[in-house]
Amino acid sequence: MGISKSVPNNITSPDGNSLAVFLDDNDSTLKLKDIYGNIDDLDNYIPPTPFTPTLRYGSFFSTQTQTSLGNEEKEMTFNNTDLSNGVSVVNNSQIKVTHAGVYNLQFSAQIRRTSGGGTSLMYIYFAKNGNNIADSNTSLTFRNNNDLLVASWNFIVSLQANEFIEIKWLATVPEIQIPYLTGHPMGIPDIPSVIATLTQVG
């Protein structure tokens, strides 16, 4: 039989027992030797195992209604972890990573205005290591009582080991809240106030 590659001096084995594998004392690499004395690196015939990177991720949610006094800067908080590998929640709001990388933060928040009149606003933005990230803000408008809106988008951020990101919010009136909604009459799942995932993408 022959063991071939696209370079000269292919290793040849006329029968099944004519190839020798040995460790080269000079460079500590594995070699193949055939009955004709041809020697070549074993790696030239056995492809290396593909490298599969370990990607970190975390999935978190809150079963608490989150409220504000109005015109108060707050962090969205989490009290449950669904899945986690190298990503965790610290101090209820800080989504922290153990390894440097580029991460994709995705979240959804169920938001409601409970009472009051006129137009009111809520702002949602991001902070890295406690510092607000420039140009990361979005506003939501409420015009009616019991309006329900869902804020849901993603944000790409580069984080070093032990750095963290937070989702922050500011409502212009105290009647705006992020509710945990339970007890649906049809028995379908409850609605967490906030769901967030942080996944490493690079």
XYZ file of C-alpha atoms in Angstrom:
202
model
C 0.000 0.000 0.000
C 1.075 3.603 -0.317
C 0.643 6.576 2.009
C 0.741 9.622 -0.221
C 0.932 13.367 0.002
C 1.493 16.091 -2.588
C 5.303 16.249 -2.174
C 8.116 13.941 -3.358
C 9.419 10.927 -1.458
C 6.086 9.406 -0.473
C 6.369 6.746 2.187
C 5.646 3.318 0.640
C 4.625 0.098 2.349
C 4.441 -3.019 0.128
C 2.772 -4.955 2.927
C 0.960 -4.104 6.122
C 3.926 -4.362 8.459
C 6.687 -2.339 6.767
C 6.213 1.131 8.257
C 7.944 2.213 11.445
C 6.936 5.124 13.642
C 9.651 6.552 15.853
C 10.498 9.636 17.908
C 13.341 11.714 16.506
C 15.787 12.491 19.331
C 16.998 15.618 17.547
C 13.716 17.532 17.373
C 11.326 15.340 19.439
C 8.925 14.874 16.519
C 7.262 11.663 15.373
C 8.623 10.231 12.134
C 7.574 7.584 9.611
C 10.180 5.260 8.012
C 9.529 2.794 5.221
C 11.498 -0.293 4.128
C 13.489 1.818 1.664
C 14.782 4.152 4.348
C 12.555 7.079 3.436
C 11.864 9.174 6.537
C 9.259 11.916 6.862
C 7.320 13.708 9.562
C 4.209 11.857 10.674
C 2.346 15.180 10.752
C 2.639 15.366 6.978
C 0.303 12.376 6.704
C -2.044 12.843 9.628
C -3.963 16.139 9.482
C -3.933 18.103 12.739
C -7.074 18.091 14.844
C -9.087 21.216 14.026
C -8.987 23.822 16.782
C -12.374 24.457 18.306
C -12.407 27.648 20.376
C -14.177 27.695 23.713
C -16.848 30.390 23.522
C -18.286 31.851 26.712
C -21.942 32.646 27.264
C -24.532 33.462 29.894
C -28.337 33.614 29.960
C -30.088 35.474 32.777
C -33.569 36.695 33.691
C -35.491 38.462 36.441
C -38.633 37.401 38.292
C -38.901 40.740 40.081
C -40.859 43.843 39.102
C -38.387 46.709 38.724
C -39.526 50.221 39.609
C -38.212 53.772 39.612
C -38.848 57.000 41.501
C -38.849 58.875 38.199
C -35.866 60.627 36.584
C -33.709 58.069 38.405
C -30.847 56.287 36.672
C -31.088 52.571 37.412
C -29.599 49.262 36.330
C -31.737 46.377 35.132
C -31.233 43.513 37.558
C -31.264 39.720 37.348
C -32.004 37.115 40.012
C -31.885 33.922 37.918
C -29.253 32.227 35.769
C -30.393 29.873 33.041
C -27.084 28.870 31.400
C -23.555 30.068 32.084
C -20.002 29.367 30.940
C -17.469 32.072 31.759
C -20.163 34.738 32.128
C -21.979 35.574 35.376
C -24.059 38.248 37.061
C -22.331 40.118 39.895
C -24.092 42.526 42.282
C -27.439 41.741 40.580
C -26.772 43.885 37.486
C -23.150 43.475 36.338
C -22.801 40.897 33.553
C -19.156 39.934 33.990
C -16.809 37.854 31.815
C -13.826 35.719 32.792
C -12.105 35.876 29.389
C -11.326 38.707 26.994
C -13.273 38.776 23.746
C -15.952 40.406 21.647
C -19.416 39.762 23.065
C -22.977 40.178 21.820
C -25.433 41.404 24.463
C -29.086 40.724 23.647
C -31.981 41.575 25.926
C -35.733 41.999 26.107
C -37.609 43.951 28.775
C -41.370 44.072 29.298
C -42.266 47.690 30.178
C -45.570 49.138 31.409
C -46.974 52.516 32.483
C -49.381 51.890 35.323
C -51.087 55.310 35.681
C -50.700 59.030 35.074
C -51.568 61.200 32.103
C -49.765 62.750 29.189
C -46.719 61.526 27.371
C -43.858 59.961 29.324
C -40.511 58.584 28.263
C -38.122 55.818 29.184
C -34.482 55.681 28.139
C -32.403 52.500 27.864
C -28.631 52.510 27.409
C -25.507 50.573 28.347
C -22.592 50.971 30.748
C -19.181 49.300 30.760
C -17.375 48.908 34.082
C -19.782 51.436 35.618
C -19.301 54.109 32.935
C -22.107 54.962 30.528
C -21.255 54.061 26.916
C -21.496 57.031 24.576
C -24.195 56.965 21.890
C -25.839 53.807 23.263
C -29.178 55.358 24.281
C -32.693 54.673 22.925
C -36.002 56.222 24.018
C -39.478 54.709 24.350
C -42.693 56.768 24.455
C -45.791 55.997 26.565
C -49.061 57.833 25.876
C -51.698 55.660 27.579
C -52.082 53.964 30.935
C -51.352 50.215 30.963
C -49.474 50.470 27.697
C -47.141 47.504 27.360
C -43.997 47.831 25.285
C -41.132 45.421 24.718
C -37.623 46.795 24.438
C -35.473 44.261 22.605
C -32.187 44.771 20.804
C -28.545 43.753 20.844
C -25.215 45.476 21.435
C -21.694 44.361 20.473
C -18.968 45.154 22.995
C -15.292 44.283 23.512
C -14.520 43.171 27.074
C -11.322 42.250 28.845
C -11.183 39.539 31.523
C -13.165 40.558 34.639
C -14.849 43.499 32.913
C -18.632 43.835 32.935
C -21.503 45.459 31.110
C -24.855 46.696 32.478
C -28.216 47.602 30.954
C -29.385 50.919 32.409
C -32.712 52.720 32.290
C -34.255 56.032 33.251
C -38.006 56.694 33.308
C -39.278 60.276 33.402
C -42.155 59.336 35.747
C -42.456 56.789 38.573
C -45.479 55.134 36.923
C -43.242 53.384 34.389
C -42.033 49.985 35.568
C -40.525 46.757 34.281
C -43.045 44.204 35.562
C -42.811 40.495 36.180
C -46.142 39.220 34.826
C -47.528 35.942 36.149
C -50.733 33.912 36.284
C -51.837 34.003 32.684
C -55.370 32.512 32.543
C -54.390 30.100 29.744
C -51.561 28.655 31.810
C -48.777 29.762 29.466
C -45.338 30.696 30.885
C -44.808 33.741 33.057
C -43.154 36.833 31.590
C -39.823 37.791 33.188
C -39.285 41.493 33.633
C -35.922 41.228 31.836
C -34.188 38.499 29.839
C -30.550 38.955 28.763
C -27.891 36.850 27.099
C -24.212 37.639 26.646
C -22.437 35.428 24.119
C -18.848 35.552 22.924
C -18.586 36.020 19.172
C -14.865 36.620 18.815
